[in-house]
PDB file of C-alpha atoms in Angstrom:
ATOM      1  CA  UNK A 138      -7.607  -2.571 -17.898  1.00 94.00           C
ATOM      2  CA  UNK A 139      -9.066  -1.764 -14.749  1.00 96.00           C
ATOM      3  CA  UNK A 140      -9.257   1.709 -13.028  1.00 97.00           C
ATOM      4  CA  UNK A 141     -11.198   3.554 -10.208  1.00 97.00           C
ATOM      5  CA  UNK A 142     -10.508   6.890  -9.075  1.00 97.00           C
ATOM      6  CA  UNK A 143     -10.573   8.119  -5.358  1.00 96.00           C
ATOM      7  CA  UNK A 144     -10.388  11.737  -3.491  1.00 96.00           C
ATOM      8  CA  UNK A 145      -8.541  13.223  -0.484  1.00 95.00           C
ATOM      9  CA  UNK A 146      -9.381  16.154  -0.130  1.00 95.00           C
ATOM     10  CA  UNK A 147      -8.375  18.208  -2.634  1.00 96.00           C
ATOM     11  CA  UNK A 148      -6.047  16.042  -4.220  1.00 97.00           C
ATOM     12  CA  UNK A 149      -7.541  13.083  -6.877  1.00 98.00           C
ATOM     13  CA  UNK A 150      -6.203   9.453  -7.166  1.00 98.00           C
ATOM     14  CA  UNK A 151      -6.726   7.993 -10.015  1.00 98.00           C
ATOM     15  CA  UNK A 152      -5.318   4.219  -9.845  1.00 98.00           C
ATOM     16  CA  UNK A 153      -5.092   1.664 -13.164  1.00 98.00           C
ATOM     17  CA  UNK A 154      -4.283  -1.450 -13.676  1.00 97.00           C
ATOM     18  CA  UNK A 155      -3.026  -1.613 -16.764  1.00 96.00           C
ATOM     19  CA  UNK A 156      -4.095  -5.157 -17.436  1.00 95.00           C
ATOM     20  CA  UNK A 157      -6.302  -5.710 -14.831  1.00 95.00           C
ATOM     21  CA  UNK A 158      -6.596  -7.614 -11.637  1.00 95.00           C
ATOM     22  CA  UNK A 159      -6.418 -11.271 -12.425  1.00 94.00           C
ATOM     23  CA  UNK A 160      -6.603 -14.086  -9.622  1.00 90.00           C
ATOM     24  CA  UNK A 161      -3.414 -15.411 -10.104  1.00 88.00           C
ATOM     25  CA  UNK A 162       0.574 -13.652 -11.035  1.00 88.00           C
ATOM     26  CA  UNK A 163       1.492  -9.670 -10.176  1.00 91.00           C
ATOM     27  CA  UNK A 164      -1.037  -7.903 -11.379  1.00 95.00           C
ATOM     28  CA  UNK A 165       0.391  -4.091 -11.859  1.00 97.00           C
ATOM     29  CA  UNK A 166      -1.292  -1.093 -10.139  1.00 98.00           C
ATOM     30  CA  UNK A 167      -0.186   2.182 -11.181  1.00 98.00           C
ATOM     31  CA  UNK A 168      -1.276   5.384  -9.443  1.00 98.00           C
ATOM     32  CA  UNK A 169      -1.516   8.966 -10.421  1.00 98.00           C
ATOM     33  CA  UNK A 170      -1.777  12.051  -7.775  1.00 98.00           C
ATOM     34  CA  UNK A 171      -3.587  15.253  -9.215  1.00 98.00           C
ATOM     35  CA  UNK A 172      -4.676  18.493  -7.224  1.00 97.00           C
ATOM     36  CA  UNK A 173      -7.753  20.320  -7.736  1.00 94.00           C
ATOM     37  CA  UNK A 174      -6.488  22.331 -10.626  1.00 96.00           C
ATOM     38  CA  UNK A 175      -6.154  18.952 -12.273  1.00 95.00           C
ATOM     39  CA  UNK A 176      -2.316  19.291 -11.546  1.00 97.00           C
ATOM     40  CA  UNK A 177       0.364  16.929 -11.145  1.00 98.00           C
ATOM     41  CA  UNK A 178       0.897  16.299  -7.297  1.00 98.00           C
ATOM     42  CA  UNK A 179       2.939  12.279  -7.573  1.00 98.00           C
ATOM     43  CA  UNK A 180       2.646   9.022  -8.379  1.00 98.00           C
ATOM     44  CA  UNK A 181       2.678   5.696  -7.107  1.00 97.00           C
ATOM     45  CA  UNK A 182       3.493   2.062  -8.098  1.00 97.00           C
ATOM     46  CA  UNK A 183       2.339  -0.920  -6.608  1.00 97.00           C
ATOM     47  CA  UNK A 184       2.317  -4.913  -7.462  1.00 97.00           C
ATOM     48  CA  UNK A 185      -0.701  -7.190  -6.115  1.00 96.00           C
ATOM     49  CA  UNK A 186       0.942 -10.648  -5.415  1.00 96.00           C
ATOM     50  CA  UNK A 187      -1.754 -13.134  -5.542  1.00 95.00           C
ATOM     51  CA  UNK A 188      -1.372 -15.751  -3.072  1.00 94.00           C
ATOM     52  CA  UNK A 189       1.931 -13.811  -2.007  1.00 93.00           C
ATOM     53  CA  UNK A 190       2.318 -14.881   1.935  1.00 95.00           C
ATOM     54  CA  UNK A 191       1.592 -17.155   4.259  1.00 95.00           C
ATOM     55  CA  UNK A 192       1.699 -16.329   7.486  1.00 94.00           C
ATOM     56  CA  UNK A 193       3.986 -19.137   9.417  1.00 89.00           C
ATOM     57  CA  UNK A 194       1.338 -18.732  12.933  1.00 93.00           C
ATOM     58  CA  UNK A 195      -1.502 -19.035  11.477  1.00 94.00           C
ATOM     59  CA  UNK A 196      -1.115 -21.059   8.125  1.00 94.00           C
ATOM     60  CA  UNK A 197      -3.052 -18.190   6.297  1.00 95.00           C
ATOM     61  CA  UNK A 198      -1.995 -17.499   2.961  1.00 95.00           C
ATOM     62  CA  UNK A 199      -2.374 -13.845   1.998  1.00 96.00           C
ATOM     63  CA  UNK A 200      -2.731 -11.240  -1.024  1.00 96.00           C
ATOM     64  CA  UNK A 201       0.484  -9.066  -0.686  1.00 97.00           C
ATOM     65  CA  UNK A 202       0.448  -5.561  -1.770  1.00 97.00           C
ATOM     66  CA  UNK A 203       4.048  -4.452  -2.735  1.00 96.00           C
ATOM     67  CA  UNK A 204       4.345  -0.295  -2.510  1.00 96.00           C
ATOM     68  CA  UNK A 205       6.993  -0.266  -5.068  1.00 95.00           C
ATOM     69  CA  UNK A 206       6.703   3.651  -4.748  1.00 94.00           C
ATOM     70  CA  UNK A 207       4.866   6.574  -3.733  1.00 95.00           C
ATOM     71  CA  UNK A 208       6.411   9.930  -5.472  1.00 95.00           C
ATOM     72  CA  UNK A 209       4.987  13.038  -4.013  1.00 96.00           C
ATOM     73  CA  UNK A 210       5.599  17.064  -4.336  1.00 97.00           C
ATOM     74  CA  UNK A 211       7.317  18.368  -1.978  1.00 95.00           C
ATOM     75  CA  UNK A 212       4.444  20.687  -1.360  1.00 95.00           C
ATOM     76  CA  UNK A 213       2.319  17.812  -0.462  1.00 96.00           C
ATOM     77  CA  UNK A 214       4.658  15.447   1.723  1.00 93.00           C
ATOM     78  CA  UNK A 215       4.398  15.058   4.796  1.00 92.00           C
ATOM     79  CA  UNK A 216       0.302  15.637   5.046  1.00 94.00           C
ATOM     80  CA  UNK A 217      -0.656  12.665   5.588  1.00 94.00           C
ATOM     81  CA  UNK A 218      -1.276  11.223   1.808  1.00 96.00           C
ATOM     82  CA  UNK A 219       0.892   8.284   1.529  1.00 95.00           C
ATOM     83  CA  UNK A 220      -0.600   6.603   4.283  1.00 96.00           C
ATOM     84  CA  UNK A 221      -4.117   7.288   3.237  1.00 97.00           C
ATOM     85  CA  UNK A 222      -3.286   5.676   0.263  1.00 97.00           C
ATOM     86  CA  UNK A 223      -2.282   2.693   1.629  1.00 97.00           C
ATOM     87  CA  UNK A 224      -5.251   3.274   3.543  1.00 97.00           C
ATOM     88  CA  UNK A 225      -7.414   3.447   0.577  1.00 97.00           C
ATOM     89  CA  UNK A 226      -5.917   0.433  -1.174  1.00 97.00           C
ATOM     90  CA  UNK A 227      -6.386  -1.692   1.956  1.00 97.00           C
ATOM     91  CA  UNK A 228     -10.157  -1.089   2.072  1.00 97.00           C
ATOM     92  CA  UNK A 229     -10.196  -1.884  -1.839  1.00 97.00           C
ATOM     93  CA  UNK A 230      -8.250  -4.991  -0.840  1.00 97.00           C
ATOM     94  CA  UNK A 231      -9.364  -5.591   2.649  1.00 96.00           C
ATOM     95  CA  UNK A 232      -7.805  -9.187   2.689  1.00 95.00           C
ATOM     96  CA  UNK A 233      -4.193  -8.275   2.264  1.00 97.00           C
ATOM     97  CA  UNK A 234      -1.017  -7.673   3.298  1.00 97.00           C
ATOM     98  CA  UNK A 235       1.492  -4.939   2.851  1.00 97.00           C
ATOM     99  CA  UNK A 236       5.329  -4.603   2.253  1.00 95.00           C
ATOM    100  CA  UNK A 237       7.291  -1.694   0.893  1.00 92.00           C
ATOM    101  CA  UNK A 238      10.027  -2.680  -1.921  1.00 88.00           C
ATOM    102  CA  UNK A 239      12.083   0.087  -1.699  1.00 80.00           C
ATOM    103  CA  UNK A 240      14.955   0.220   1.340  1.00 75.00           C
ATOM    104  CA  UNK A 241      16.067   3.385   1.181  1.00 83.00           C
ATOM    105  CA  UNK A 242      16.163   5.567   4.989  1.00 86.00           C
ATOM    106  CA  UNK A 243      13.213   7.530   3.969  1.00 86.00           C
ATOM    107  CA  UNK A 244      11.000   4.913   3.198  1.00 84.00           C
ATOM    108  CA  UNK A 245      11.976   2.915   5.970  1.00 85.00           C
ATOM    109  CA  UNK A 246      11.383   5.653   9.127  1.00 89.00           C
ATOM    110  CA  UNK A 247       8.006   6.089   7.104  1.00 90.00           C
ATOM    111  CA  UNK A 248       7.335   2.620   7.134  1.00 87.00           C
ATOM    112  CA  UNK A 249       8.298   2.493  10.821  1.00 88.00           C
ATOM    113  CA  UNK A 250       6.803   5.471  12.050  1.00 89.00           C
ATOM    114  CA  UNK A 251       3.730   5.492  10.213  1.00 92.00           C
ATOM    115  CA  UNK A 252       2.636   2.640   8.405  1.00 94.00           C
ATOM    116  CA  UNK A 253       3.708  -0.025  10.794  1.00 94.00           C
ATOM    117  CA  UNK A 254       1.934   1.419  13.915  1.00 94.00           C
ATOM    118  CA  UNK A 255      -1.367   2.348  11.427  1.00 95.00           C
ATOM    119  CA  UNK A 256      -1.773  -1.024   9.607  1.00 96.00           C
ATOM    120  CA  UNK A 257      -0.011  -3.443  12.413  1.00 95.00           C
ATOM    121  CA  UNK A 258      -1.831  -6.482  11.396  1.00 96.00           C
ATOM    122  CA  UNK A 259      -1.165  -5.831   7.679  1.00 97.00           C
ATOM    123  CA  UNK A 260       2.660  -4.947   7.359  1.00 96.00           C
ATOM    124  CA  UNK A 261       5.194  -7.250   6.208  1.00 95.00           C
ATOM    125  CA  UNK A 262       9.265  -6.524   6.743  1.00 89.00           C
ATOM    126  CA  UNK A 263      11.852  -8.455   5.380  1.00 84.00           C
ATOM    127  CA  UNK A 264      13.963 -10.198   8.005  1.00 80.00           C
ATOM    128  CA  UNK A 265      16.957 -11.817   7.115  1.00 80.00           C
ATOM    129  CA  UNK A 266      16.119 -12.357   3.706  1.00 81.00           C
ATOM    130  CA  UNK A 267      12.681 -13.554   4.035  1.00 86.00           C
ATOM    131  CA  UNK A 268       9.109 -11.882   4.328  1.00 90.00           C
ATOM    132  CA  UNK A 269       7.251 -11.727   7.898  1.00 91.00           C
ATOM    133  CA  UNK A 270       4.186 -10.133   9.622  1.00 94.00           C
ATOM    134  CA  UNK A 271       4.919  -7.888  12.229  1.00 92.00           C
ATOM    135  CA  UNK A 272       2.496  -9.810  14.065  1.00 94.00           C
ATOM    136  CA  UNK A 273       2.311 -12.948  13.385  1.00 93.00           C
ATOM    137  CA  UNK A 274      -0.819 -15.068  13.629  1.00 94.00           C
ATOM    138  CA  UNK A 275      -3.110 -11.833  14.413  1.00 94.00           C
ATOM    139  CA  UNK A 276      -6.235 -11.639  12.775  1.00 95.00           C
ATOM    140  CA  UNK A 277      -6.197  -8.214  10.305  1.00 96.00           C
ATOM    141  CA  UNK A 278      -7.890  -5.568  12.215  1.00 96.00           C
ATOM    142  CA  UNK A 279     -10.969  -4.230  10.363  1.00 95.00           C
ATOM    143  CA  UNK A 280     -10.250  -1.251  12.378  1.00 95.00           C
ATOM    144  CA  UNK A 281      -7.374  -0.214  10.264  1.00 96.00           C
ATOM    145  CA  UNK A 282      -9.897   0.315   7.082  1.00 94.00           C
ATOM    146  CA  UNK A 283     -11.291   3.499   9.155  1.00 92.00           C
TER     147      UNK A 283
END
């Protein structure tokens, strides 16, 4: 097992993986959201797919970071805290890509709205049935870490 523990704010995230971060297969990353009382705030799933993309432009083959979910309060939404912690898992993995698994409207405007115009050089989207960068062949901005 693996685990690290990171703070916005208030609000604690403690990530694990529960059987650690291999170089090869889907390592699982599991994430939970506490406030400063020590209180339950969310969660969040992820999967780490070694090796999981390569980018057609460039011939770069890429870590992919699947967001398989981030559950927050309601008291909590809309601050900000789901893209910092994309934010905080792409410093952690600064050589990856991202792609959220779920479809549903929510997630989508979010990944549209936010997380495609913060982490540009980072997102994946699936178009007609496959994976792609929303920019192909750009270098990942080290800018996007900040």
């Amino acid at each position: 097992m693996e685990a690290w523990s990171e703070q916005i704010g208030e609000y604690g995230l403690d990530f694990t993986a529960p059987f650690g971060l291999p170089d090869f297969g889907s390592p699982r990353i599991e994430l939970v959201i506490r406030g400063a009382a020590g209180q339950y705030m969310g969660q969040g799933h992820f999967k780490l797919r070694r090796g999981g993309h390569t980018d057609v432009k460039s011939g770069i083959k890429y870590d992919v970071i699947v967001i398989s979910q981030i559950e927050l309060k309601n008291e909590i939404r809309g601050m900000g805290i789901g893209t910092e912690i994309v934010r905080r898992l792409a410093v952690r993995f600064p050589e990856s890509l991202f792609i959220g698994e779920n479809q549903n409207a929510d997630a989508k405007r979010w990944h549209t709205n936010q997380l495609d115009r913060r982490f540009s050089t980072r997102m994946l989207r699936i178009s007609r049935g496959s994976e792609e960068r929303i920019t192909p062949g750009a270098s990942l901005d080290p800018r996007e870490l900040k």
